[in-house]
Amino acid sequence: MLDRATEWWGVIVPSFTDTQWVENFRMSEETYVYLCNKLRPAMERQDTAFRECIPLKKRVTIALWKLGTGSEYRSIGHLFGVSNTTVCRCVQDFCAAAEMLLVPELICSPDREKFAEMADYTENRWGLPQCVGAIDGSHIPILAPQEYHCDYFNRKGWHSIILQGVVDGKGHFWNVFAGMPGSLHDARVLSMSSLWELASRGNYYPPCTRNIGGVNAGYYILGDNAYPLQNWLIKTFPDNGWLTAEHVIYNKNICRARVVVENAFGRLKGRWRCLMKINDSDVKLVKSMVVTCLLTDDDIRELRDVDPGAAVLTSLENSDTDTASSDTDSEEHPDLPEPLTALFDATLRELSPQEIKVDIFLLKLTVSQVQIIVLSLWNWDILFSFNIEK
């Protein structure tokens, strides 16, 4: 029998500090113990007459290491002193137990009180009444499956499955749909989910309407232009070159509120690196791993634990949070000081549709394009001044 080293698990891990626990296993030791106790009924094994079973804590740790780092089974086996097959079984058992025991508690439809709380938070932060969240999709890299591999080849040039998620204003997932092939359009993925079926029939959101501008509006979520416009799914006005000032302001507020779902995906992948690397597991297990990462992430949030993936998109989140929490910001333009807001409003009222079209075009320029334009104007100014002096 092959001798395997176990010093790392038996000697080094017990000496980890709280910071090292978070860095290596994506959660504190307290949360880790809570997770082990939660999954004990489904994951604990008994010793037999032929061999001793792997302890529950070690099995959970192996699975967390796989999810947190995305390392190969062989590397994890060398680290923990177990075989590749054992690593795979630990990951499978952990994901199956998490889906069975944690899904009913963490990812479920909010009740009436929770919907009202989410709507109030979004309105207070972004000025969007009756909005209860934002929806988006994210591609999870996978190895090309042997069957129907063309269906999983996405528009970005690699194989993936799609994770569709809906988050509230705080970035917490409350509806997920994972496992669809990467070649599908976001609208197609939505139409195949239970969210579409229930919301289209009016059975998903509680019957709570509010009169806004003479229209009785119910709860809704925000989506990008890839999604179809519904009375429960709102998106921005298409930029056809003739947007009014009100349309520009409306689109801006919608885009600012939608950042929360992009940040949520960034935090999720920053914490669980298996979602960023090409996963060497089969498609069915990858789907289970994706859902498990969502569950453990939400579980840790409930326990108010540290988020090691918070460094992802930190500057974007900080700027968004600071902007939304500023006491001197106006309701229509939370990102501008009061004097500039009044000037901005007056400027928008005076702009013609052609001028608005030009401004929107300039806003779409990338940083590199702006640098090229500025450099060209600067060189032209030097040449013009040289000719004048000459």
GROMACS .gro file of C-alpha atoms in nm:
model
  390
    1MET     CA    1   0.000   0.000   0.000
    2LEU     CA    2   0.125   0.348  -0.086
    3ASP     CA    3   0.237   0.552   0.215
    4ARG     CA    4   0.070   0.893   0.227
    5ALA     CA    5   0.180   1.197   0.423
    6THR     CA    6  -0.072   1.333   0.673
    7GLU     CA    7   0.140   1.592   0.853
    8TRP     CA    8  -0.036   1.885   0.687
    9TRP     CA    9  -0.379   1.784   0.815
   10GLY     CA   10  -0.263   1.645   1.148
   11VAL     CA   11  -0.003   1.906   1.248
   12ILE     CA   12  -0.027   2.225   1.043
   13VAL     CA   13  -0.405   2.274   1.014
   14PRO     CA   14  -0.472   2.253   1.391
   15SER     CA   15  -0.230   2.543   1.442
   16PHE     CA   16  -0.412   2.775   1.199
   17THR     CA   17  -0.519   3.114   1.329
   18ASP     CA   18  -0.861   3.261   1.249
   19THR     CA   19  -0.713   3.458   0.961
   20GLN     CA   20  -0.547   3.148   0.819
   21TRP     CA   21  -0.874   2.956   0.843
   22VAL     CA   22  -1.051   3.220   0.639
   23GLU     CA   23  -0.770   3.239   0.383
   24ASN     CA   24  -0.745   2.862   0.333
   25PHE     CA   25  -1.098   2.732   0.384
   26ARG     CA   26  -1.301   3.046   0.301
   27MET     CA   27  -1.464   3.054   0.644
   28SER     CA   28  -1.376   3.085   1.011
   29GLU     CA   29  -1.330   2.781   1.229
   30GLU     CA   30  -1.655   2.859   1.409
   31THR     CA   31  -1.848   2.853   1.083
   32TYR     CA   32  -1.663   2.538   0.979
   33VAL     CA   33  -1.776   2.359   1.296
   34TYR     CA   34  -2.132   2.478   1.235
   35LEU     CA   35  -2.120   2.342   0.880
   36CYS     CA   36  -1.987   2.004   0.997
   37ASN     CA   37  -2.267   1.969   1.252
   38LYS     CA   38  -2.523   2.071   0.992
   39LEU     CA   39  -2.407   1.809   0.741
   40ARG     CA   40  -2.327   1.533   0.992
   41PRO     CA   41  -2.645   1.325   0.930
   42ALA     CA   42  -2.565   1.286   0.560
   43MET     CA   43  -2.183   1.277   0.557
   44GLU     CA   44  -2.066   1.089   0.866
   45ARG     CA   45  -1.935   0.736   0.804
   46GLN     CA   46  -1.873   0.442   1.038
   47ASP     CA   47  -1.558   0.234   1.082
   48THR     CA   48  -1.563  -0.118   0.941
   49ALA     CA   49  -1.372  -0.434   1.020
   50PHE     CA   50  -1.145  -0.370   0.723
   51ARG     CA   51  -1.056  -0.002   0.760
   52GLU     CA   52  -1.117   0.315   0.955
   53CYS     CA   53  -1.337   0.578   0.797
   54ILE     CA   54  -1.215   0.927   0.718
   55PRO     CA   55  -1.330   1.167   0.993
   56LEU     CA   56  -1.619   1.397   0.912
   57LYS     CA   57  -1.415   1.715   0.960
   58LYS     CA   58  -1.148   1.593   0.721
   59ARG     CA   59  -1.409   1.503   0.458
   60VAL     CA   60  -1.565   1.849   0.484
   61THR     CA   61  -1.223   2.015   0.470
   62ILE     CA   62  -1.127   1.824   0.155
   63ALA     CA   63  -1.446   1.941  -0.016
   64LEU     CA   64  -1.397   2.301   0.096
   65TRP     CA   65  -1.040   2.297  -0.036
   66LYS     CA   66  -1.161   2.174  -0.374
   67LEU     CA   67  -1.433   2.440  -0.393
   68GLY     CA   68  -1.213   2.718  -0.261
   69THR     CA   69  -0.905   2.655  -0.475
   70GLY     CA   70  -1.023   2.457  -0.776
   71SER     CA   71  -0.713   2.234  -0.747
   72GLU     CA   72  -0.689   1.896  -0.919
   73TYR     CA   73  -0.790   1.582  -0.735
   74ARG     CA   74  -0.431   1.456  -0.744
   75SER     CA   75  -0.293   1.770  -0.575
   76ILE     CA   76  -0.560   1.761  -0.304
   77GLY     CA   77  -0.495   1.391  -0.245
   78HIS     CA   78  -0.123   1.453  -0.193
   79LEU     CA   79  -0.200   1.739   0.046
   80PHE     CA   80  -0.444   1.546   0.267
   81GLY     CA   81  -0.283   1.204   0.231
   82VAL     CA   82  -0.577   1.036   0.054
   83SER     CA   83  -0.641   0.890  -0.290
   84ASN     CA   84  -0.792   1.071  -0.587
   85THR     CA   85  -1.106   0.861  -0.558
   86THR     CA   86  -1.149   0.960  -0.195
   87VAL     CA   87  -1.123   1.329  -0.284
   88CYS     CA   88  -1.389   1.289  -0.553
   89ARG     CA   89  -1.623   1.103  -0.316
   90CYS     CA   90  -1.579   1.368  -0.046
   91VAL     CA   91  -1.671   1.642  -0.292
   92GLN     CA   92  -1.972   1.449  -0.420
   93ASP     CA   93  -2.098   1.368  -0.070
   94PHE     CA   94  -2.047   1.724   0.052
   95CYS     CA   95  -2.233   1.879  -0.241
   96ALA     CA   96  -2.518   1.628  -0.221
   97ALA     CA   97  -2.555   1.684   0.154
   98ALA     CA   98  -2.546   2.061   0.115
   99GLU     CA   99  -2.816   2.054  -0.152
  100MET     CA  100  -3.035   1.826   0.057
  101LEU     CA  101  -2.998   1.996   0.395
  102LEU     CA  102  -2.931   2.362   0.317
  103VAL     CA  103  -3.136   2.441   0.005
  104PRO     CA  104  -3.471   2.450   0.190
  105GLU     CA  105  -3.330   2.695   0.444
  106LEU     CA  106  -3.120   2.934   0.239
  107ILE     CA  107  -3.235   2.956  -0.124
  108CYS     CA  108  -3.612   2.978  -0.128
  109SER     CA  109  -3.882   3.222  -0.231
  110PRO     CA  110  -3.905   3.514   0.013
  111ASP     CA  111  -4.227   3.556   0.208
  112ARG     CA  112  -4.447   3.866   0.204
  113GLU     CA  113  -4.251   4.041   0.479
  114LYS     CA  114  -3.918   3.969   0.312
  115PHE     CA  115  -4.040   4.104  -0.023
  116ALA     CA  116  -4.155   4.424   0.147
  117GLU     CA  117  -3.819   4.456   0.323
  118MET     CA  118  -3.626   4.409  -0.003
  119ALA     CA  119  -3.845   4.664  -0.184
  120ASP     CA  120  -3.796   4.924   0.091
  121TYR     CA  121  -3.419   4.876   0.088
  122THR     CA  122  -3.393   4.916  -0.290
  123GLU     CA  123  -3.614   5.224  -0.291
  124ASN     CA  124  -3.418   5.391  -0.013
  125ARG     CA  125  -3.085   5.320  -0.182
  126TRP     CA  126  -3.160   5.378  -0.551
  127GLY     CA  127  -3.502   5.541  -0.559
  128LEU     CA  128  -3.670   5.250  -0.742
  129PRO     CA  129  -4.008   5.169  -0.583
  130GLN     CA  130  -4.135   4.809  -0.577
  131CYS     CA  131  -3.800   4.671  -0.699
  132VAL     CA  132  -3.700   4.351  -0.517
  133GLY     CA  133  -3.375   4.258  -0.691
  134ALA     CA  134  -3.175   4.213  -1.009
  135ILE     CA  135  -3.118   3.916  -1.238
  136ASP     CA  136  -2.816   3.818  -1.446
  137GLY     CA  137  -2.628   3.515  -1.574
  138SER     CA  138  -2.268   3.402  -1.539
  139HIS     CA  139  -2.065   3.139  -1.726
  140ILE     CA  140  -1.891   2.865  -1.525
  141PRO     CA  141  -1.595   2.705  -1.715
  142ILE     CA  142  -1.604   2.328  -1.769
  143LEU     CA  143  -1.420   2.065  -1.970
  144ALA     CA  144  -1.587   1.983  -2.300
  145PRO     CA  145  -1.828   1.695  -2.230
  146GLN     CA  146  -1.814   1.389  -2.452
  147GLU     CA  147  -2.178   1.425  -2.554
  148TYR     CA  148  -2.330   1.739  -2.706
  149HIS     CA  149  -2.010   1.935  -2.646
  150CYS     CA  150  -2.113   2.193  -2.909
  151ASP     CA  151  -2.411   2.293  -2.695
  152TYR     CA  152  -2.177   2.399  -2.415
  153PHE     CA  153  -1.950   2.613  -2.636
  154ASN     CA  154  -2.037   2.974  -2.548
  155ARG     CA  155  -1.997   3.295  -2.745
  156LYS     CA  156  -1.673   3.374  -2.560
  157GLY     CA  157  -1.497   3.075  -2.713
  158TRP     CA  158  -1.493   2.815  -2.434
  159HIS     CA  159  -1.720   2.551  -2.281
  160SER     CA  160  -1.936   2.644  -1.985
  161ILE     CA  161  -2.262   2.604  -1.801
  162ILE     CA  162  -2.476   2.902  -1.709
  163LEU     CA  163  -2.561   3.015  -1.358
  164GLN     CA  164  -2.866   3.241  -1.345
  165GLY     CA  165  -2.911   3.426  -1.020
  166VAL     CA  166  -3.146   3.682  -0.866
  167VAL     CA  167  -3.015   3.890  -0.576
  168ASP     CA  168  -3.169   4.150  -0.349
  169GLY     CA  169  -3.034   4.499  -0.289
  170LYS     CA  170  -2.775   4.363  -0.045
  171GLY     CA  171  -2.637   4.110  -0.294
  172HIS     CA  172  -2.790   3.798  -0.136
  173PHE     CA  173  -2.908   3.528  -0.376
  174TRP     CA  174  -3.274   3.433  -0.334
  175ASN     CA  175  -3.335   3.252  -0.664
  176VAL     CA  176  -3.089   3.045  -0.870
  177PHE     CA  177  -3.104   2.825  -1.179
  178ALA     CA  178  -2.786   2.645  -1.285
  179GLY     CA  179  -2.669   2.386  -1.535
  180MET     CA  180  -2.792   2.509  -1.873
  181PRO     CA  181  -2.544   2.478  -2.166
  182GLY     CA  182  -2.326   2.781  -2.228
  183SER     CA  183  -2.446   2.834  -2.586
  184LEU     CA  184  -2.796   2.936  -2.473
  185HIS     CA  185  -2.903   3.301  -2.466
  186ASP     CA  186  -2.985   3.456  -2.129
  187ALA     CA  187  -3.348   3.503  -2.232
  188ARG     CA  188  -3.370   3.135  -2.327
  189VAL     CA  189  -3.228   3.029  -1.992
  190LEU     CA  190  -3.482   3.247  -1.813
  191SER     CA  191  -3.770   3.099  -2.012
  192MET     CA  192  -3.664   2.749  -1.903
  193SER     CA  193  -3.651   2.835  -1.532
  194SER     CA  194  -3.927   2.803  -1.274
  195LEU     CA  195  -3.902   3.177  -1.211
  196TRP     CA  196  -4.037   3.249  -1.559
  197GLU     CA  197  -4.319   2.998  -1.530
  198LEU     CA  198  -4.441   3.118  -1.192
  199ALA     CA  199  -4.389   3.492  -1.247
  200SER     CA  200  -4.559   3.486  -1.589
  201ARG     CA  201  -4.867   3.329  -1.433
  202GLY     CA  202  -4.861   3.583  -1.150
  203ASN     CA  203  -4.800   3.320  -0.882
  204TYR     CA  204  -4.450   3.416  -0.768
  205TYR     CA  205  -4.473   3.763  -0.616
  206PRO     CA  206  -4.726   3.840  -0.342
  207PRO     CA  207  -5.022   4.059  -0.450
  208CYS     CA  208  -4.884   4.392  -0.336
  209THR     CA  209  -4.937   4.685  -0.574
  210ARG     CA  210  -4.855   5.052  -0.544
  211ASN     CA  211  -4.984   5.346  -0.748
  212ILE     CA  212  -4.689   5.504  -0.930
  213GLY     CA  213  -4.771   5.778  -1.178
  214GLY     CA  214  -5.127   5.654  -1.216
  215VAL     CA  215  -5.021   5.292  -1.270
  216ASN     CA  216  -5.067   5.011  -1.020
  217ALA     CA  217  -4.720   4.854  -1.013
  218GLY     CA  218  -4.638   4.527  -0.843
  219TYR     CA  219  -4.302   4.386  -0.744
  220TYR     CA  220  -4.041   4.353  -1.017
  221ILE     CA  221  -3.674   4.273  -1.076
  222LEU     CA  222  -3.415   4.444  -1.296
  223GLY     CA  223  -3.246   4.289  -1.598
  224ASP     CA  224  -3.016   4.394  -1.880
  225ASN     CA  225  -3.122   4.430  -2.242
  226ALA     CA  226  -3.080   4.058  -2.306
  227TYR     CA  227  -3.398   3.983  -2.113
  228PRO     CA  228  -3.753   4.035  -2.244
  229LEU     CA  229  -3.953   4.321  -2.098
  230GLN     CA  230  -4.226   4.200  -1.861
  231ASN     CA  231  -4.446   4.363  -1.601
  232TRP     CA  232  -4.230   4.183  -1.341
  233LEU     CA  233  -3.894   4.233  -1.521
  234ILE     CA  234  -3.784   4.587  -1.605
  235LYS     CA  235  -3.487   4.692  -1.818
  236THR     CA  236  -3.344   5.013  -1.963
  237PHE     CA  237  -3.476   5.201  -2.264
  238PRO     CA  238  -3.293   5.100  -2.584
  239ASP     CA  239  -3.045   5.361  -2.701
  240ASN     CA  240  -3.188   5.452  -3.041
  241GLY     CA  241  -3.029   5.796  -3.043
  242TRP     CA  242  -3.343   5.983  -2.939
  243LEU     CA  243  -3.353   5.934  -2.565
  244THR     CA  244  -3.497   6.219  -2.363
  245ALA     CA  245  -3.332   6.356  -2.051
  246GLU     CA  246  -3.576   6.160  -1.837
  247HIS     CA  247  -3.487   5.841  -2.023
  248VAL     CA  248  -3.116   5.900  -1.966
  249ILE     CA  249  -3.170   5.952  -1.593
  250TYR     CA  250  -3.393   5.645  -1.574
  251ASN     CA  251  -3.139   5.427  -1.755
  252LYS     CA  252  -2.864   5.554  -1.528
  253ASN     CA  253  -3.052   5.461  -1.211
  254ILE     CA  254  -3.139   5.118  -1.349
  255CYS     CA  255  -2.775   5.048  -1.437
  256ARG     CA  256  -2.654   5.166  -1.096
  257ALA     CA  257  -2.899   4.934  -0.921
  258ARG     CA  258  -2.807   4.639  -1.144
  259VAL     CA  259  -2.443   4.657  -1.035
  260VAL     CA  260  -2.541   4.468  -0.721
  261VAL     CA  261  -2.591   4.140  -0.909
  262GLU     CA  262  -2.260   4.176  -1.094
  263ASN     CA  263  -2.086   4.238  -0.762
  264ALA     CA  264  -2.256   3.931  -0.616
  265PHE     CA  265  -2.116   3.710  -0.892
  266GLY     CA  266  -1.774   3.870  -0.841
  267ARG     CA  267  -1.776   3.795  -0.468
  268LEU     CA  268  -1.898   3.441  -0.531
  269LYS     CA  269  -1.617   3.361  -0.775
  270GLY     CA  270  -1.362   3.542  -0.560
  271ARG     CA  271  -1.448   3.318  -0.267
  272TRP     CA  272  -1.488   2.986  -0.451
  273ARG     CA  273  -1.216   2.968  -0.716
  274CYS     CA  274  -1.352   2.645  -0.864
  275LEU     CA  275  -1.606   2.869  -1.040
  276MET     CA  276  -1.329   3.061  -1.218
  277LYS     CA  277  -1.111   2.773  -1.338
  278ILE     CA  278  -1.191   2.496  -1.585
  279ASN     CA  279  -1.351   2.229  -1.367
  280ASP     CA  280  -1.227   1.874  -1.430
  281SER     CA  281  -1.548   1.717  -1.297
  282ASP     CA  282  -1.845   1.599  -1.503
  283VAL     CA  283  -2.124   1.844  -1.582
  284LYS     CA  284  -2.366   1.700  -1.326
  285LEU     CA  285  -2.115   1.737  -1.043
  286VAL     CA  286  -2.016   2.087  -1.158
  287LYS     CA  287  -2.379   2.194  -1.135
  288SER     CA  288  -2.398   2.053  -0.783
  289MET     CA  289  -2.076   2.233  -0.690
  290VAL     CA  290  -2.213   2.563  -0.820
  291VAL     CA  291  -2.528   2.536  -0.611
  292THR     CA  292  -2.323   2.432  -0.309
  293CYS     CA  293  -2.100   2.737  -0.343
  294LEU     CA  294  -2.411   2.954  -0.337
  295LEU     CA  295  -2.542   2.779  -0.030
  296THR     CA  296  -2.225   2.795   0.175
  297ASP     CA  297  -2.174   3.157   0.073
  298ASP     CA  298  -2.521   3.254   0.195
  299ASP     CA  299  -2.480   3.043   0.505
  300ILE     CA  300  -2.163   3.229   0.601
  301ARG     CA  301  -2.334   3.560   0.535
  302GLU     CA  302  -2.610   3.464   0.776
  303LEU     CA  303  -2.344   3.403   1.040
  304ARG     CA  304  -2.186   3.742   0.964
  305ASP     CA  305  -1.854   3.584   0.874
  306VAL     CA  306  -1.561   3.736   0.690
  307ASP     CA  307  -1.576   3.727   0.309
  308PRO     CA  308  -1.233   3.649   0.155
  309GLY     CA  309  -1.375   3.726  -0.187
  310ALA     CA  310  -1.461   4.080  -0.093
  311ALA     CA  311  -1.146   4.203  -0.262
  312VAL     CA  312  -1.310   4.130  -0.597
  313LEU     CA  313  -1.465   4.448  -0.734
  314THR     CA  314  -1.388   4.628  -0.409
  315SER     CA  315  -1.342   4.968  -0.564
  316LEU     CA  316  -1.665   4.937  -0.757
  317GLU     CA  317  -1.860   4.833  -0.448
  318ASN     CA  318  -1.709   5.103  -0.229
  319SER     CA  319  -1.785   5.377  -0.476
  320ASP     CA  320  -2.139   5.247  -0.515
  321THR     CA  321  -2.195   5.218  -0.139
  322ASP     CA  322  -2.047   5.558  -0.063
  323THR     CA  323  -2.256   5.714  -0.332
  324ALA     CA  324  -2.578   5.556  -0.212
  325SER     CA  325  -2.522   5.639   0.157
  326SER     CA  326  -2.427   6.003   0.113
  327ASP     CA  327  -2.664   6.236   0.299
  328THR     CA  328  -2.606   6.524   0.061
  329ASP     CA  329  -2.696   6.332  -0.255
  330SER     CA  330  -3.017   6.404  -0.438
  331GLU     CA  331  -3.278   6.140  -0.519
  332GLU     CA  332  -3.245   6.167  -0.897
  333HIS     CA  333  -2.866   6.189  -0.912
  334PRO     CA  334  -2.716   6.023  -0.602
  335ASP     CA  335  -2.367   6.044  -0.746
  336LEU     CA  336  -2.355   6.425  -0.770
  337PRO     CA  337  -2.328   6.691  -0.498
  338GLU     CA  338  -2.630   6.921  -0.463
  339PRO     CA  339  -2.490   7.224  -0.653
  340LEU     CA  340  -2.377   7.003  -0.939
  341THR     CA  341  -2.709   6.820  -0.939
  342ALA     CA  342  -2.904   7.138  -1.004
  343LEU     CA  343  -2.663   7.236  -1.279
  344PHE     CA  344  -2.682   6.887  -1.426
  345ASP     CA  345  -3.063   6.898  -1.429
  346ALA     CA  346  -3.065   7.238  -1.596
  347THR     CA  347  -2.815   7.120  -1.855
  348LEU     CA  348  -3.021   6.814  -1.935
  349ARG     CA  349  -3.332   7.024  -1.987
  350GLU     CA  350  -3.149   7.245  -2.237
  351LEU     CA  351  -2.995   6.959  -2.436
  352SER     CA  352  -3.143   6.874  -2.770
  353PRO     CA  353  -3.187   6.508  -2.875
  354GLN     CA  354  -2.884   6.538  -3.104
  355GLU     CA  355  -2.667   6.664  -2.818
  356ILE     CA  356  -2.788   6.385  -2.591
  357LYS     CA  357  -2.696   6.137  -2.863
  358VAL     CA  358  -2.341   6.275  -2.877
  359ASP     CA  359  -2.309   6.266  -2.497
  360ILE     CA  360  -2.422   5.905  -2.484
  361PHE     CA  361  -2.169   5.817  -2.755
  362LEU     CA  362  -1.891   5.976  -2.552
  363LEU     CA  363  -1.999   5.787  -2.240
  364LYS     CA  364  -1.959   5.459  -2.429
  365LEU     CA  365  -1.594   5.524  -2.510
  366THR     CA  366  -1.340   5.310  -2.333
  367VAL     CA  367  -1.053   5.454  -2.132
  368SER     CA  368  -0.802   5.372  -2.406
  369GLN     CA  369  -1.017   5.543  -2.668
  370VAL     CA  370  -1.047   5.855  -2.453
  371GLN     CA  371  -0.670   5.857  -2.403
  372ILE     CA  372  -0.615   5.839  -2.778
  373ILE     CA  373  -0.857   6.127  -2.839
  374VAL     CA  374  -0.699   6.343  -2.567
  375LEU     CA  375  -0.348   6.268  -2.693
  376SER     CA  376  -0.450   6.354  -3.049
  377LEU     CA  377  -0.605   6.684  -2.939
  378TRP     CA  378  -0.297   6.764  -2.730
  379ASN     CA  379  -0.063   6.698  -3.025
  380TRP     CA  380  -0.287   6.905  -3.253
  381ASP     CA  381  -0.280   7.193  -3.002
  382ILE     CA  382   0.103   7.184  -2.989
  383LEU     CA  383   0.125   7.183  -3.368
  384PHE     CA  384  -0.126   7.467  -3.394
  385SER     CA  385   0.064   7.677  -3.136
  386PHE     CA  386   0.393   7.606  -3.314
  387ASN     CA  387   0.251   7.729  -3.645
  388ILE     CA  388   0.117   8.047  -3.481
  389GLU     CA  389   0.453   8.128  -3.324
  390LYS     CA  390   0.635   8.047  -3.643
   0.00000   0.00000   0.00000
